[in-house]
mmCIF file of C-alpha atoms in Angstrom:
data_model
loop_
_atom_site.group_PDB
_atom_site.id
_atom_site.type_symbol
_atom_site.label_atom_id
_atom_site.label_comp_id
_atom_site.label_asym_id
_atom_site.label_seq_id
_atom_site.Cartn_x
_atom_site.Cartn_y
_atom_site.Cartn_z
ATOM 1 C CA UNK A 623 0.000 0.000 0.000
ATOM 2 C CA UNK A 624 1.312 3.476 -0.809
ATOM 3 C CA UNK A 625 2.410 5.854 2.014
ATOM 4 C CA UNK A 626 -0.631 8.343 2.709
ATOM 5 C CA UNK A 627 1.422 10.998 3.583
ATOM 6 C CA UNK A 628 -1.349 13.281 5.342
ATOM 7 C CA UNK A 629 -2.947 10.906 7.522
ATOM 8 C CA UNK A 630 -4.750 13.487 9.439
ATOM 9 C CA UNK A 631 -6.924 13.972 6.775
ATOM 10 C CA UNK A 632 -8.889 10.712 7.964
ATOM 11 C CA UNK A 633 -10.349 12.226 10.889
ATOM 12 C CA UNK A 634 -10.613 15.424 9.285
ATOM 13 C CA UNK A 635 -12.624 13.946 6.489
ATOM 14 C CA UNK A 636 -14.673 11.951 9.078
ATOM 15 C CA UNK A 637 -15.644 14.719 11.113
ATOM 16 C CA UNK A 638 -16.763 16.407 8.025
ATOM 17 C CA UNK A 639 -19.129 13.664 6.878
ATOM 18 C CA UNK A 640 -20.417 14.268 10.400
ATOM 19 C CA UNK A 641 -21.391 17.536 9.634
ATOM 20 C CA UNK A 642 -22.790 16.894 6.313
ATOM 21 C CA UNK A 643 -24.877 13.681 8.114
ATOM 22 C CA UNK A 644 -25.934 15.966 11.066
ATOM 23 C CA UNK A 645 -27.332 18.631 8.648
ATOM 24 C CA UNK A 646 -24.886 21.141 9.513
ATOM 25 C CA UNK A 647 -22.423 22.407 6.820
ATOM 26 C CA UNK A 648 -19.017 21.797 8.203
ATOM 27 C CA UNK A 649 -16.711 25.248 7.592
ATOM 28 C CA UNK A 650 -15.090 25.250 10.707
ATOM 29 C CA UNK A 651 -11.410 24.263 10.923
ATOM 30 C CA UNK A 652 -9.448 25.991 13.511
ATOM 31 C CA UNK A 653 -8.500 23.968 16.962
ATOM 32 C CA UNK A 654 -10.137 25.679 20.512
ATOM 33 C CA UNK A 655 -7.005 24.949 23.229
ATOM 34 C CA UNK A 656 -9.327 24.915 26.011
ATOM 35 C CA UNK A 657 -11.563 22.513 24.459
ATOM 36 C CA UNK A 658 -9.389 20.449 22.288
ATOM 37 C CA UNK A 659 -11.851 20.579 19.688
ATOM 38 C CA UNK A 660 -11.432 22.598 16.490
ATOM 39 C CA UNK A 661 -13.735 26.065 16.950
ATOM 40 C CA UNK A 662 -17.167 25.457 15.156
ATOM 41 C CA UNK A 663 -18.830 28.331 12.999
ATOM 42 C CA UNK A 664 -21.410 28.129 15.605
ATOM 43 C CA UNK A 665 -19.210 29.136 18.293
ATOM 44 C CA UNK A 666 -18.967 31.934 15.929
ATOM 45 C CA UNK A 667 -22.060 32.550 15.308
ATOM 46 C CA UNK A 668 -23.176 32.412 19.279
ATOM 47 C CA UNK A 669 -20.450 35.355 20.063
ATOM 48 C CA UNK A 670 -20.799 37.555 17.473
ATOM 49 C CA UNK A 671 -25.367 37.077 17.955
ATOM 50 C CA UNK A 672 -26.070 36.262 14.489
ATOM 51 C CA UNK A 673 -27.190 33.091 13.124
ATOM 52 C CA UNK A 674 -25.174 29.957 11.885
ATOM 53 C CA UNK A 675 -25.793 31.171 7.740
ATOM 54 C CA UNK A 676 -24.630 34.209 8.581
ATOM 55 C CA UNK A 677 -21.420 32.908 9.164
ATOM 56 C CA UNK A 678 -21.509 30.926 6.370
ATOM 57 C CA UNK A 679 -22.199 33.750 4.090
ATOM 58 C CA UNK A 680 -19.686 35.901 5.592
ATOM 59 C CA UNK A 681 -16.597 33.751 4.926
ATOM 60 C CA UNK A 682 -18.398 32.597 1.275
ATOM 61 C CA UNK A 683 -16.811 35.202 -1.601
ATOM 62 C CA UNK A 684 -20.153 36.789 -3.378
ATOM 63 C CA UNK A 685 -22.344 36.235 -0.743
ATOM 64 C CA UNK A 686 -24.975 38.692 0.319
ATOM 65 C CA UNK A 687 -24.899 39.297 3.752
ATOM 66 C CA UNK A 688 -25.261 42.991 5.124
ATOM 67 C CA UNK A 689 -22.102 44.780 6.337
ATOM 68 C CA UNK A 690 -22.785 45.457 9.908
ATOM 69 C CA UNK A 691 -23.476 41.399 10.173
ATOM 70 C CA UNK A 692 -20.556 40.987 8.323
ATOM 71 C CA UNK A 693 -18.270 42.939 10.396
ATOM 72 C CA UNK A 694 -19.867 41.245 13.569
ATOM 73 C CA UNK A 695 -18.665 37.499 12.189
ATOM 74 C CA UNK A 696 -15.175 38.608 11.346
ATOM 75 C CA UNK A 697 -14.976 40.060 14.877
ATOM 76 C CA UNK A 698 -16.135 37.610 16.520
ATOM 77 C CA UNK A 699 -14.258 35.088 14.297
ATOM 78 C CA UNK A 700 -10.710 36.829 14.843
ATOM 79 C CA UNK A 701 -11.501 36.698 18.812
ATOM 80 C CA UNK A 702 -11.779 33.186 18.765
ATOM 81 C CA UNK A 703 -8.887 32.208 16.459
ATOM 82 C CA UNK A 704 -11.454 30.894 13.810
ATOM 83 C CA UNK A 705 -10.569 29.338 10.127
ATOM 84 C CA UNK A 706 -12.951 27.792 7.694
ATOM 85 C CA UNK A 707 -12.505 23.887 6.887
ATOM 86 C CA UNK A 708 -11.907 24.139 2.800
ATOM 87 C CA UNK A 709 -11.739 20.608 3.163
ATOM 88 C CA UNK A 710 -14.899 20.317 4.522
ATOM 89 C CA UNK A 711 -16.200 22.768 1.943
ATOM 90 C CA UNK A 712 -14.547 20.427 -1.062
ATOM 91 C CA UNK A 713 -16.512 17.588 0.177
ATOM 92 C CA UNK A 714 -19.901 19.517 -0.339
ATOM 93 C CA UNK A 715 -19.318 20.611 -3.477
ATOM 94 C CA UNK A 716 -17.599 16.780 -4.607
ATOM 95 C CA UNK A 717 -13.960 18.090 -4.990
ATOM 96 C CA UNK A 718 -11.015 19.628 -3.455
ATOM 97 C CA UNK A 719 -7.955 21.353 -3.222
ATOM 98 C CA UNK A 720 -6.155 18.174 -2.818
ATOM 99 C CA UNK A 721 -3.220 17.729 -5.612
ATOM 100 C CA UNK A 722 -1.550 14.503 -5.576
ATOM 101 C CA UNK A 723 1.935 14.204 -6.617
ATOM 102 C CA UNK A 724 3.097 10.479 -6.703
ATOM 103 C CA UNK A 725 6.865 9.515 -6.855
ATOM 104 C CA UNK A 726 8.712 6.093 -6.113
ATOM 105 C CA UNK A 727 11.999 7.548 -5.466
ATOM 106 C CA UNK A 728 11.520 10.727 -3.318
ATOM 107 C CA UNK A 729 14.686 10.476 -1.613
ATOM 108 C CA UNK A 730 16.489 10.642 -4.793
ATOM 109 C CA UNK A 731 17.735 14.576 -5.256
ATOM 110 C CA UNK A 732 16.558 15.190 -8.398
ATOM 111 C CA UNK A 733 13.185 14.257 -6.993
ATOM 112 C CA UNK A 734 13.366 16.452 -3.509
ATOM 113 C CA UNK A 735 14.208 18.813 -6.094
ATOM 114 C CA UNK A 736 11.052 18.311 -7.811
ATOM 115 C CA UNK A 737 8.717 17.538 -5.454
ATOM 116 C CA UNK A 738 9.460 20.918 -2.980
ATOM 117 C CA UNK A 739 9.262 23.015 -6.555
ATOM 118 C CA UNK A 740 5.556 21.557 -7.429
ATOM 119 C CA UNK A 741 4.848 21.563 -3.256
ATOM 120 C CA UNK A 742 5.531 25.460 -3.670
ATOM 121 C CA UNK A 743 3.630 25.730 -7.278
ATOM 122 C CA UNK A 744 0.771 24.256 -5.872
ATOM 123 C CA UNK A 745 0.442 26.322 -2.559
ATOM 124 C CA UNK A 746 0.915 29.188 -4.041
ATOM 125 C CA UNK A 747 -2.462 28.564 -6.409
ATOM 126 C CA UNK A 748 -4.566 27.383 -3.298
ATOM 127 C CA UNK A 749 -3.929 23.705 -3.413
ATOM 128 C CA UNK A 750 -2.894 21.303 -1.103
ATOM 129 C CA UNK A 751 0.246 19.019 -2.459
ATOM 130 C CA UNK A 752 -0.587 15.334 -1.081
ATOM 131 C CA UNK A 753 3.165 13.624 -1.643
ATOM 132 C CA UNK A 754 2.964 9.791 -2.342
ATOM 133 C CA UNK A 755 5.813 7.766 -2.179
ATOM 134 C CA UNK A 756 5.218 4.199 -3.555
ATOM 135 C CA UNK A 757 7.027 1.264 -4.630
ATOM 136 C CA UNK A 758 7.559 -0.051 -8.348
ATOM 137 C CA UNK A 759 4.483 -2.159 -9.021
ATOM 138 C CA UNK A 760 1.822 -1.315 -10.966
ATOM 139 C CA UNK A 761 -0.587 -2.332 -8.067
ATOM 140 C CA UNK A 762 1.757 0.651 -5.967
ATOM 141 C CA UNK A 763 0.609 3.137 -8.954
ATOM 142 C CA UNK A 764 -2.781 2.223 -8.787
ATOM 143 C CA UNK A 765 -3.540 2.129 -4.947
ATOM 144 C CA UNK A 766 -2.065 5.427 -4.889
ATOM 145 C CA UNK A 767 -3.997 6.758 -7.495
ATOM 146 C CA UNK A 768 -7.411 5.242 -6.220
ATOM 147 C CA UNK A 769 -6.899 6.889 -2.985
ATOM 148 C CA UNK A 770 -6.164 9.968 -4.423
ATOM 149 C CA UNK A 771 -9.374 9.849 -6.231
ATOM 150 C CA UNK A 772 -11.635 8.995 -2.727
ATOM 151 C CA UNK A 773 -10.231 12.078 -1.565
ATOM 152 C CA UNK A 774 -11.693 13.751 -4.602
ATOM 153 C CA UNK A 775 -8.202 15.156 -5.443
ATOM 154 C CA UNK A 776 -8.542 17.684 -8.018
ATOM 155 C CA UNK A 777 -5.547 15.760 -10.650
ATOM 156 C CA UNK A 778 -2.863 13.686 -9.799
ATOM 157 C CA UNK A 779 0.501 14.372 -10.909
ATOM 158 C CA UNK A 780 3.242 11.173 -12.010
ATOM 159 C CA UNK A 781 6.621 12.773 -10.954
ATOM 160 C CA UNK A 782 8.011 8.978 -11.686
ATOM 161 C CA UNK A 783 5.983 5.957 -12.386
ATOM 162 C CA UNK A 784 3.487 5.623 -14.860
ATOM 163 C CA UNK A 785 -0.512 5.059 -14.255
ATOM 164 C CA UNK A 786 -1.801 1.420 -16.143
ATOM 165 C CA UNK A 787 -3.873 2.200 -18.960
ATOM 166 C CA UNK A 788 -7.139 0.812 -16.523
ATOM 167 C CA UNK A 789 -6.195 3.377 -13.995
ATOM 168 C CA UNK A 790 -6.175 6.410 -16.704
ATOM 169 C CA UNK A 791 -9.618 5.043 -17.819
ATOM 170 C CA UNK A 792 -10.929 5.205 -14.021
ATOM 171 C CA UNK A 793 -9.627 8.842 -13.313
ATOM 172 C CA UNK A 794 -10.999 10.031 -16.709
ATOM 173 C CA UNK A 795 -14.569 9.264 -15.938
ATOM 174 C CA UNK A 796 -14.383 10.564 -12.506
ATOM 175 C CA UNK A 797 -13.205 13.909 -13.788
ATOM 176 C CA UNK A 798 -9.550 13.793 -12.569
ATOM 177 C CA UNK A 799 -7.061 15.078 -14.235
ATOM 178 C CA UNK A 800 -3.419 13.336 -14.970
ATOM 179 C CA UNK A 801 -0.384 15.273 -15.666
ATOM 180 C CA UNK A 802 2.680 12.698 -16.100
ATOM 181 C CA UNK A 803 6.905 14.120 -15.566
ATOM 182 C CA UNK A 804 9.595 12.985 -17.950
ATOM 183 C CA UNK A 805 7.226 10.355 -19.019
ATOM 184 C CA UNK A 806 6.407 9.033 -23.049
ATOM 185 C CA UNK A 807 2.357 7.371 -22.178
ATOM 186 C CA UNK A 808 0.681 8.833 -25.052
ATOM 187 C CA UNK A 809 -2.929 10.211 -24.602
ATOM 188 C CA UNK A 810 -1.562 12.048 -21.474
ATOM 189 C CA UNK A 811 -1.099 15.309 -20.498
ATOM 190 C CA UNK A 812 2.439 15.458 -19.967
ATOM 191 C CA UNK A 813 6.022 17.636 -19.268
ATOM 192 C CA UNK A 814 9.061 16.493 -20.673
ATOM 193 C CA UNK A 815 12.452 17.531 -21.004
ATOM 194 C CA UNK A 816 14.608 18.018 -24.121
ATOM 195 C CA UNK A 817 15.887 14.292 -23.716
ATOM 196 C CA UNK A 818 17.645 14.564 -27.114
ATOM 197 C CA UNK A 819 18.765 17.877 -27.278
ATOM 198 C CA UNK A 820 20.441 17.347 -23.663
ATOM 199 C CA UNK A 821 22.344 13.741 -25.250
ATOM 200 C CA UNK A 822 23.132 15.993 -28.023
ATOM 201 C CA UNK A 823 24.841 18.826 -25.938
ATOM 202 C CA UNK A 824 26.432 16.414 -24.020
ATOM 203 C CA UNK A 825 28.148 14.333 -26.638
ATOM 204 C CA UNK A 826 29.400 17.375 -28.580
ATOM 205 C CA UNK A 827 30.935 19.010 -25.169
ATOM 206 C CA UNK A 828 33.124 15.532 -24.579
ATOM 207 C CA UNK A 829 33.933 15.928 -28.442
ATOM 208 C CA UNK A 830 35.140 19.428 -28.331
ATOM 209 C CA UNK A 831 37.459 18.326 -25.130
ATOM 210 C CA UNK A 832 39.135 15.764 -27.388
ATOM 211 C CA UNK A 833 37.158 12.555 -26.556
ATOM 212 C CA UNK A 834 37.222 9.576 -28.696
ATOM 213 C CA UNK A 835 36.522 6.912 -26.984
ATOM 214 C CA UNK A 836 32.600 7.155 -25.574
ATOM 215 C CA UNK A 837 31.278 5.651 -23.218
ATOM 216 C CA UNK A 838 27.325 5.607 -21.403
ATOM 217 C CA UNK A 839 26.651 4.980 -18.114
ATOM 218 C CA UNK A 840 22.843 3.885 -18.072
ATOM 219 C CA UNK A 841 20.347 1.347 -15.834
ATOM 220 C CA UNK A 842 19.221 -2.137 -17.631
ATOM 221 C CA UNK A 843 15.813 -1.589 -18.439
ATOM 222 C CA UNK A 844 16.033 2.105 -18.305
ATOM 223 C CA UNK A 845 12.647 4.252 -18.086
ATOM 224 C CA UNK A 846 11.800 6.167 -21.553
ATOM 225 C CA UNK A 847 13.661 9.154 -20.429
ATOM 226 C CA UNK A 848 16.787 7.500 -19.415
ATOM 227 C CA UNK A 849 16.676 5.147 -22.922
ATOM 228 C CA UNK A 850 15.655 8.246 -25.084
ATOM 229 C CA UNK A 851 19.039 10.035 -23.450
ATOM 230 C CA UNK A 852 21.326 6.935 -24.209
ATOM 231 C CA UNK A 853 20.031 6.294 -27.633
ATOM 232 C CA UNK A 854 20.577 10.165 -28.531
ATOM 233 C CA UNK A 855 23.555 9.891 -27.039
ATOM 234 C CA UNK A 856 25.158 6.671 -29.216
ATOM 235 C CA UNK A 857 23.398 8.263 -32.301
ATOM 236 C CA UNK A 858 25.338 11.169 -32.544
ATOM 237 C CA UNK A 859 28.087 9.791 -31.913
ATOM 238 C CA UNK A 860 27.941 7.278 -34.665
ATOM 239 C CA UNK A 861 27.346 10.439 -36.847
ATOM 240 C CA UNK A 862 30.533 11.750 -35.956
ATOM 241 C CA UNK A 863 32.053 8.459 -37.000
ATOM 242 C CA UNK A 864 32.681 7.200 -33.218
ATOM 243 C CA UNK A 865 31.725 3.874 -31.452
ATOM 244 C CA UNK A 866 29.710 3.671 -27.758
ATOM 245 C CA UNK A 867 30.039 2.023 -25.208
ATOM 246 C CA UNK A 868 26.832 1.110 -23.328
ATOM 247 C CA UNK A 869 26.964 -0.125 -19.810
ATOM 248 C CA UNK A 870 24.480 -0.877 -17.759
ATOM 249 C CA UNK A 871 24.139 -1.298 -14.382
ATOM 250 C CA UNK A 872 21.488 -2.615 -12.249
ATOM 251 C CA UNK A 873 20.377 0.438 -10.851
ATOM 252 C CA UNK A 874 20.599 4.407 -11.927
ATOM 253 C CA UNK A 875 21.961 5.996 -8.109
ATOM 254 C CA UNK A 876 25.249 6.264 -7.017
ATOM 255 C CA UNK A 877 25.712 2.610 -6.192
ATOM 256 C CA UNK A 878 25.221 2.106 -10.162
ATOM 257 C CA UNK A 879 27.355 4.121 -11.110
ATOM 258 C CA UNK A 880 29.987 2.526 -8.928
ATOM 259 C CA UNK A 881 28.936 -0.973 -10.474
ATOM 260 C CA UNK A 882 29.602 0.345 -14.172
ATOM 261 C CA UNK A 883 32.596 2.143 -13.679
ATOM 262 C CA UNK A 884 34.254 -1.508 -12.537
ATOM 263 C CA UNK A 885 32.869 -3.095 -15.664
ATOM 264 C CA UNK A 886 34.441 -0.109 -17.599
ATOM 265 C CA UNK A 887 37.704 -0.917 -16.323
ATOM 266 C CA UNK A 888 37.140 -4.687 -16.488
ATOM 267 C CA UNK A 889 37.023 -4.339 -20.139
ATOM 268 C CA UNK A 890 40.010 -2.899 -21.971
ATOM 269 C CA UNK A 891 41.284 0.720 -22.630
ATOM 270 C CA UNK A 892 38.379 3.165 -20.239
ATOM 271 C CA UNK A 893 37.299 5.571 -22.111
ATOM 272 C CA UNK A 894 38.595 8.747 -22.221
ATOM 273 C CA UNK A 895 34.711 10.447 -22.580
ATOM 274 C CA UNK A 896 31.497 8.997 -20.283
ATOM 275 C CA UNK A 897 28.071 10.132 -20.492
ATOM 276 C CA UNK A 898 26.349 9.185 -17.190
ATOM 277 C CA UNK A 899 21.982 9.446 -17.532
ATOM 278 C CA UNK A 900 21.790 10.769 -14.355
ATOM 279 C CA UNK A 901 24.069 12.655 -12.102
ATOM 280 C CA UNK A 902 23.847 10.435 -9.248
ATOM 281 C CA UNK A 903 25.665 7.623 -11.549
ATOM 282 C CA UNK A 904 28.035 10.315 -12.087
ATOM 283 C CA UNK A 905 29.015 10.676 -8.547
ATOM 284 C CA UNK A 906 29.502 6.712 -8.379
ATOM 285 C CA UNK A 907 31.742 6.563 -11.887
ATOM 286 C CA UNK A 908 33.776 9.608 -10.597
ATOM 287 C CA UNK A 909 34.670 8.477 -7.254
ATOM 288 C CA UNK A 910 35.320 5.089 -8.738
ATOM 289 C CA UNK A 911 37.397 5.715 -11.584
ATOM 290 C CA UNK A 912 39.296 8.388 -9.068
ATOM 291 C CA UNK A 913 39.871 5.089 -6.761
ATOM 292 C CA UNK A 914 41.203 3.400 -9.145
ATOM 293 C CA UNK A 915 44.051 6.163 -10.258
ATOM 294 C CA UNK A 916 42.686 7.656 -13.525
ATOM 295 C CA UNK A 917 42.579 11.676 -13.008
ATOM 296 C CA UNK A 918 39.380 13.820 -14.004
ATOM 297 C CA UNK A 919 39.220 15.500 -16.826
ATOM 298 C CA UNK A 920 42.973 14.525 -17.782
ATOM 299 C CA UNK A 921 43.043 10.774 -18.172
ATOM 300 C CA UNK A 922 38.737 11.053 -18.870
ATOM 301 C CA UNK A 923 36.008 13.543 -19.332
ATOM 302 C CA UNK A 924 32.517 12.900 -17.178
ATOM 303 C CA UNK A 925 29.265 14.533 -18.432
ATOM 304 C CA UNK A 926 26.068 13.593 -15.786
ATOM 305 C CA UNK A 927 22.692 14.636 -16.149
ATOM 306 C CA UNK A 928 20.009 16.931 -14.207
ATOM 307 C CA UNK A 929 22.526 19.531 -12.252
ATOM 308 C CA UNK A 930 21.047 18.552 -8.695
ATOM 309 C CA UNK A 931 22.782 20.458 -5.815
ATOM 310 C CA UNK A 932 25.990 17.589 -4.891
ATOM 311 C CA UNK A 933 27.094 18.503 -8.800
ATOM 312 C CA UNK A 934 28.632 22.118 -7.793
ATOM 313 C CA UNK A 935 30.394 20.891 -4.725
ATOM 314 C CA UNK A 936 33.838 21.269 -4.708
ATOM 315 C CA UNK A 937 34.327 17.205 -4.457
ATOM 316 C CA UNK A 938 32.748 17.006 -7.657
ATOM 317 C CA UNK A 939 32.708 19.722 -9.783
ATOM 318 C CA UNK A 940 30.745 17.601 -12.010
ATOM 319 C CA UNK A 941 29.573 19.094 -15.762
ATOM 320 C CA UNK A 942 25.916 18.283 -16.177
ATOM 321 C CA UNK A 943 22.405 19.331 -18.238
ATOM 322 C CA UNK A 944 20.378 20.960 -16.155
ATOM 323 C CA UNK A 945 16.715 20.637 -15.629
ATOM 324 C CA UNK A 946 15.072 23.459 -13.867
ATOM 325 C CA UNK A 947 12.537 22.071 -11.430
ATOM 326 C CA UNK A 948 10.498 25.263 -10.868
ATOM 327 C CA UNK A 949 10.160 25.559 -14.682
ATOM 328 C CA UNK A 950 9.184 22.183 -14.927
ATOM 329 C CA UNK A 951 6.644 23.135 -11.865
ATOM 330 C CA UNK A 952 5.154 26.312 -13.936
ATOM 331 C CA UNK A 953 4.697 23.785 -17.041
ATOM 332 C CA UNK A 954 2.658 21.250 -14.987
ATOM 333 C CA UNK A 955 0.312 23.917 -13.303
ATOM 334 C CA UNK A 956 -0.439 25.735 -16.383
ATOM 335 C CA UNK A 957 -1.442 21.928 -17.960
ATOM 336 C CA UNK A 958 -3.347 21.401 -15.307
ATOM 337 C CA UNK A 959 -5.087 25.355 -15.502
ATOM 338 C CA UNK A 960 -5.822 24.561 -19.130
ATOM 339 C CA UNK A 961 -6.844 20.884 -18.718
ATOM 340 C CA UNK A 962 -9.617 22.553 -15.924
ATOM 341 C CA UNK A 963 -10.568 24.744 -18.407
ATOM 342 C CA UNK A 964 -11.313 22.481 -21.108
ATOM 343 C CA UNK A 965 -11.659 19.030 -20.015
ATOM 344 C CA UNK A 966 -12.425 17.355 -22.986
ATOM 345 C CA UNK A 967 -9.841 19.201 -25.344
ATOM 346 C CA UNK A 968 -6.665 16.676 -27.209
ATOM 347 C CA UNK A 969 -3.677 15.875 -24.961
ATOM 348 C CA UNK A 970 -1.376 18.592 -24.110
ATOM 349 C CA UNK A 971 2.726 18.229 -24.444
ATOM 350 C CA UNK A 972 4.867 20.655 -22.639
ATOM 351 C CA UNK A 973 8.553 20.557 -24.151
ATOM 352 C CA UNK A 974 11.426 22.500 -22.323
ATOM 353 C CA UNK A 975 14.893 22.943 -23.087
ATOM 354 C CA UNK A 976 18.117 21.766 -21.040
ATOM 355 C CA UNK A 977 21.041 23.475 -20.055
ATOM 356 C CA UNK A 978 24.842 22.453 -20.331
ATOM 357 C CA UNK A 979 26.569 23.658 -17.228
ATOM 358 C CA UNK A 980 30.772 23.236 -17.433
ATOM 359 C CA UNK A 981 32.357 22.200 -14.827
ATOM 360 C CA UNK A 982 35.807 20.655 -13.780
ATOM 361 C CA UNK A 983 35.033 17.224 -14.994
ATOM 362 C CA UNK A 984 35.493 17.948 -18.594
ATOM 363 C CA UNK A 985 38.926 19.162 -20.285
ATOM 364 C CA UNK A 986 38.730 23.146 -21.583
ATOM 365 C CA UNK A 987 37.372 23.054 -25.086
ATOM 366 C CA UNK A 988 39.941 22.718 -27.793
#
């Protein structure tokens, strides 16, 4: 089962149904100290001598209540700490702020990266980010995305992982939308990076600094992305008239990286130019091939992928593509705008570009 990462929301949620059951509508949402209880909008209502629609209407935008009454609520309101329950408020009108973001690796940087740029998106257009970390089954995908969709989540966003086709089916006719990262499902909304364009930059940066002997440092079975980077990669280079080198290790972190880099030097002359898909493989290839005695840039050039923060530190110094996680953020909440605004229009592609950032783990162009 995926992690539900606000668990408070049960009770909330509960105590909302309450309301609904109990023929009150539930707005209130701010805790009383004395009682332990959160202050009701009839608390409210009771101070400021009005009745309990009053309140309602004074904290609902457009509402017609008269000023005098209005100023008595938000008196009375203020003196008793009181917030309304937009929770509560989703729940009556079958929706809510809720924005899911799903990820199986959120540990990895990249991903922190990612996940506190869309957080920060998302609360700054009224929504409440729900982060789900899950495993790699397709049964993880889907319980996550089922209980993002009994919490009436307004769209669920794929920051790694893919939703089964069954799953996209189920969301559709519940009126959810879902905005996939870096991924290729087609019939999705969906923000991608310059996959190609980044392989492309990268192979003619290890050119220019004299390499001829390529090498790429990938996962077996890669994702779309990662494949789509390697396969670039090895194409241009055959352009040029070069050979790669594919390895592949068994995972794309640090630990990977560590595991190709000994089958690089297992098997003849290393090469004197690697392309790793991610920097984290990067970090395990440099501090491996640096083990074993060959010198960075001078004996080989290293080229990672994503710029996450350990890539400027002064122990690596590595030369990356960057992808800018709060454009990638902007991209997925103006899908998501647009998707709101026109549910039933074709998918929508978001394509942005990558950026080569030099470093000290490529030689000075020539």
């Amino acid at each position: 089962m995926p992690s539900l990462i606000v668990a408070m929301l049960c009770n909330t949620i509960m105590n909302a149904f309450r309301g609904m059951s109990s023929g009150v509508e539930p707005v209130s949402d701010t805790r009383d100290s004395n009682q332990g209880r959160f202050v009701s909008a009839q608390a409210v209502a009771e101070r400021a001598g009005v009745s309990r629609s009053a309140v309602s209407r004074a904290f609902t935008p457009g509402a017609s209540i008269a000023p005098a009454t209005l100023a008595q609520v938000r008196e009375a309101a203020a003196a008793l700490g009181y917030q309304v329950n937009d929770l509560a408020r989703g729940l009556l009108a079958n929706r809510s702020r809720l924005v899911g973001l799903v990820t199986s690796d959120a540990d990895a940087p990249f991903q922190a990266q990612l996940v506190a740029a869309m957080s920060h998106a998302l609360i700054e257009r009224s929504n409440v980010p729900v982060i789900i970390s899950i495993g790699s089954t397709a049964d993880d995908v889907a319980n996550a995305s089922r209980q993002l969709l009994r919490y009436r989540a307004e769209a669920t966003v794929f920051l790694s992982a893919s939703p089964p086709v069954s799953l996209v089916e189920l969301t559709r006719r519940n009126g959810q939308p879902l905005i996939v990262v870096n991924r290729a499902e087609t019939g999705l909304d969906s923000v991608h990076c310059d996959d190609r364009d980044g392989a492309q930059q990268a192979f003619e940066a290890l050119r220019l600094a004299g390499g001829s002997r390529f090498a790429v440092v990938t996962r077996a079975n890669p994702c779309l992305s990662l494949a789509a980077r390697e396969h670039a990669f090895a194409e241009f280079a055959t352009a040029s008239g070069f050979e790669t080198k594919i390895v592949r290790a068994s995972r794309a972190d640090y630990d990977g990286g560590k595991e190709a880099a000994r089958q690089l030097l297992a098997c003849g002359p290393f090469p004197d130019a690697v392309f790793c898909v991610n920097d984290l493989m990067a970090f395990g290839t440099l501090d491996h091939i640096r083990g074993a005695g060959l010198y960075v840039p001078n004996d080989v050039s290293v080229v990672g992928f994503d710029d996450v923060p350990m890539a400027a530190w002064s122990s690596y110094g590595l030369t990356t593509l960057r992808q800018d996680p709060q454009r990638i953020a902007r991209d997925v909440i103006s899908i998501l705008d647009r998707r709101l605004a026109e549910p039933d229009s074709p998918p929508i592609s978001v394509y942005f570009p990558v950026e080569l950032v030099i470093r000290e783990t490529i030689k000075a162009r020539r």
